[in-house]
Short mmCIF file of C-alpha atoms in Angstrom, two decimals:
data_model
loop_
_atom_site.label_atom_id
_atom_site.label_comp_id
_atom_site.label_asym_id
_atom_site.label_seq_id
_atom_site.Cartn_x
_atom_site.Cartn_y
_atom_site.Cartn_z
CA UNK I 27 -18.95 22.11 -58.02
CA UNK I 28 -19.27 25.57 -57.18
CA UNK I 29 -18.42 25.23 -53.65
CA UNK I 30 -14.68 23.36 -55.10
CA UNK I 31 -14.26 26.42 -57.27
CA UNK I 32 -15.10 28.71 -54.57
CA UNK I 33 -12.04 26.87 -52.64
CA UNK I 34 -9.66 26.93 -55.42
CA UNK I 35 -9.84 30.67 -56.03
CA UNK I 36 -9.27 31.58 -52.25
CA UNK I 37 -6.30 28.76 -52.58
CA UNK I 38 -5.10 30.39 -55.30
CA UNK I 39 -5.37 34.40 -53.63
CA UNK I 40 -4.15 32.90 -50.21
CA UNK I 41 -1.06 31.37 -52.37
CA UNK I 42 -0.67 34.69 -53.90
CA UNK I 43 -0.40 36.70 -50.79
CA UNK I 44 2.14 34.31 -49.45
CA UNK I 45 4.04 34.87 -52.37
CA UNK I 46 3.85 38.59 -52.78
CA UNK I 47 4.70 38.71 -49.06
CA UNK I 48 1.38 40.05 -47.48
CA UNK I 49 1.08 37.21 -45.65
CA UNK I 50 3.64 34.84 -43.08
CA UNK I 51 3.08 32.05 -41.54
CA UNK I 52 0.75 32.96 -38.81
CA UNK I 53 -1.79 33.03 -41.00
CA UNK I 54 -1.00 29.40 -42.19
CA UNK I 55 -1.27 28.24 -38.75
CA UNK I 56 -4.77 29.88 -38.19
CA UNK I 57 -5.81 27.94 -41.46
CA UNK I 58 -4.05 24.89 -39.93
CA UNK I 59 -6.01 25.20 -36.91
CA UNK I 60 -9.26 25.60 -38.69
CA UNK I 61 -8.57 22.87 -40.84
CA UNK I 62 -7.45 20.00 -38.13
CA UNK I 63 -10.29 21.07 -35.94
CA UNK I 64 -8.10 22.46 -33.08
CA UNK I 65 -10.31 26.29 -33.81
CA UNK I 66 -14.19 26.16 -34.67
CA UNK I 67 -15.82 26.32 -38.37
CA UNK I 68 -14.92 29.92 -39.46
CA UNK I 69 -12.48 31.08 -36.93
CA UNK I 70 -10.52 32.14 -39.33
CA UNK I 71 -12.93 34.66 -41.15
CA UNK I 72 -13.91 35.68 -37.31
CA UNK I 73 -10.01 36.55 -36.71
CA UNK I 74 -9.74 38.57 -39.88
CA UNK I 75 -13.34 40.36 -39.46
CA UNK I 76 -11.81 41.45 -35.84
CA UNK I 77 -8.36 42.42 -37.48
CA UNK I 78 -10.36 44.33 -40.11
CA UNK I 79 -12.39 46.29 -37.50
CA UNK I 80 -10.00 47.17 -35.57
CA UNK I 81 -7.26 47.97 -37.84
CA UNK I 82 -9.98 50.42 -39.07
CA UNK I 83 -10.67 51.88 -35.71
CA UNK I 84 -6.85 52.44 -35.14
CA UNK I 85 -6.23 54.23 -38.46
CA UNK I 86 -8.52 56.64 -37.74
CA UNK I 87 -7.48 57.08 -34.51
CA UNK I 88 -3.83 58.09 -35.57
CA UNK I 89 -5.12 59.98 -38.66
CA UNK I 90 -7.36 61.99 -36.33
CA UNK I 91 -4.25 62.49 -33.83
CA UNK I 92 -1.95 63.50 -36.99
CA UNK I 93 -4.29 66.20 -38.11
CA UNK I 94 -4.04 68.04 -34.52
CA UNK I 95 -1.92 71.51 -34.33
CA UNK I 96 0.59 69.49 -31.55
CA UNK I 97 0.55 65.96 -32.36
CA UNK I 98 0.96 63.58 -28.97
CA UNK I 99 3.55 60.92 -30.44
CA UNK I 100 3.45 58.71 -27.33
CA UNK I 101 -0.55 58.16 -28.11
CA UNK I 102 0.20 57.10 -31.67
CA UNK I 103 2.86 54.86 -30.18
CA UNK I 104 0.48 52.95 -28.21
CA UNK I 105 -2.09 52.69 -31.30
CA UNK I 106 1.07 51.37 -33.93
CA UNK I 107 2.14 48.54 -31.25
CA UNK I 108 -1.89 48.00 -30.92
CA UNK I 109 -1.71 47.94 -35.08
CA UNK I 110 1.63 46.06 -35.22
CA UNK I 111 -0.01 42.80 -32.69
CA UNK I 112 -3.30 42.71 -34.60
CA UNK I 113 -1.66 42.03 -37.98
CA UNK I 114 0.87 39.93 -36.48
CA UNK I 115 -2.38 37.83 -35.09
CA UNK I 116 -3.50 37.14 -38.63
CA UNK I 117 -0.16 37.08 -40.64
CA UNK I 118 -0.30 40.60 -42.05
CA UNK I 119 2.99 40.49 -42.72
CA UNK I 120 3.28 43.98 -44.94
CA UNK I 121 1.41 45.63 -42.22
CA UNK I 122 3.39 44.72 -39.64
CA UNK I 123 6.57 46.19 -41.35
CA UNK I 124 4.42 49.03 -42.45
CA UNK I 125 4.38 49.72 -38.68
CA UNK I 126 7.94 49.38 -37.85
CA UNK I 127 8.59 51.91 -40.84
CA UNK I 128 6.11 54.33 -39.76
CA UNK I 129 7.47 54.23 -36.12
CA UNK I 130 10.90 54.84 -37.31
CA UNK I 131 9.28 57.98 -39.02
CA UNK I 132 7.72 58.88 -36.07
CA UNK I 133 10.56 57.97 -33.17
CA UNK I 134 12.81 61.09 -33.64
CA UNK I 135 9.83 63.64 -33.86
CA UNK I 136 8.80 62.32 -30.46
CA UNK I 137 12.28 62.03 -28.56
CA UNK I 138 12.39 66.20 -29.99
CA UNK I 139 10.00 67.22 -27.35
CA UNK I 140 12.14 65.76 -24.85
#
């Protein structure tokens, strides 16, 4: 019984995040591939503990190259298209964009030094 509620609730948040737009359908076809047997018993959670990590490791990474005197845009570059194909991996949809906006921030400062 618990185990059925357990599964409902994560239904119900994974439902949510769909509808809110945090997630896209890459993540539904991770699920899908845990579910038909086509990925291993908690590939899924593996996939998002990697995304986690290194989403983590990359935000640091561009904070720590924001706070220098003379920021080196074509470094953060590389780390947002790093960010931008880990979410897109696991469905992050809203940090995918969230990369695409931030690199549009970013784009003119760097073309400046040019």
């Amino acid at each position: 019984m618990a185990a059925a509620a357990i599964r409902a609730r994560l239904d119900y948040l994974v439902t949510s995040m769909f509808t809110t737009g945090m997630l896209d359908e890459n993540f539904q076809q991770l699920r899908s591939m845990e579910e038909n047997g086509t990925a291993a018993l908690g590939y899924v959670t593996e996939m998002i503990n990697l995304f986690i990590k290194d989403t983590k490791r990359i935000l640091n990474d561009i904070a720590g190259l924001l706070n220098q005197p003379v920021v080196d845009y074509d470094i953060v570059d590389v780390l947002v298209r790093q960010l931008k194909g880990c979410s897109y991996s696991v469905g992050a949809k809203k940090v995918n964009l969230s990369c695409m906006q931030f690199r549009r921030f970013y784009e003119p400062r760097s073309k400046e030094r040019i």
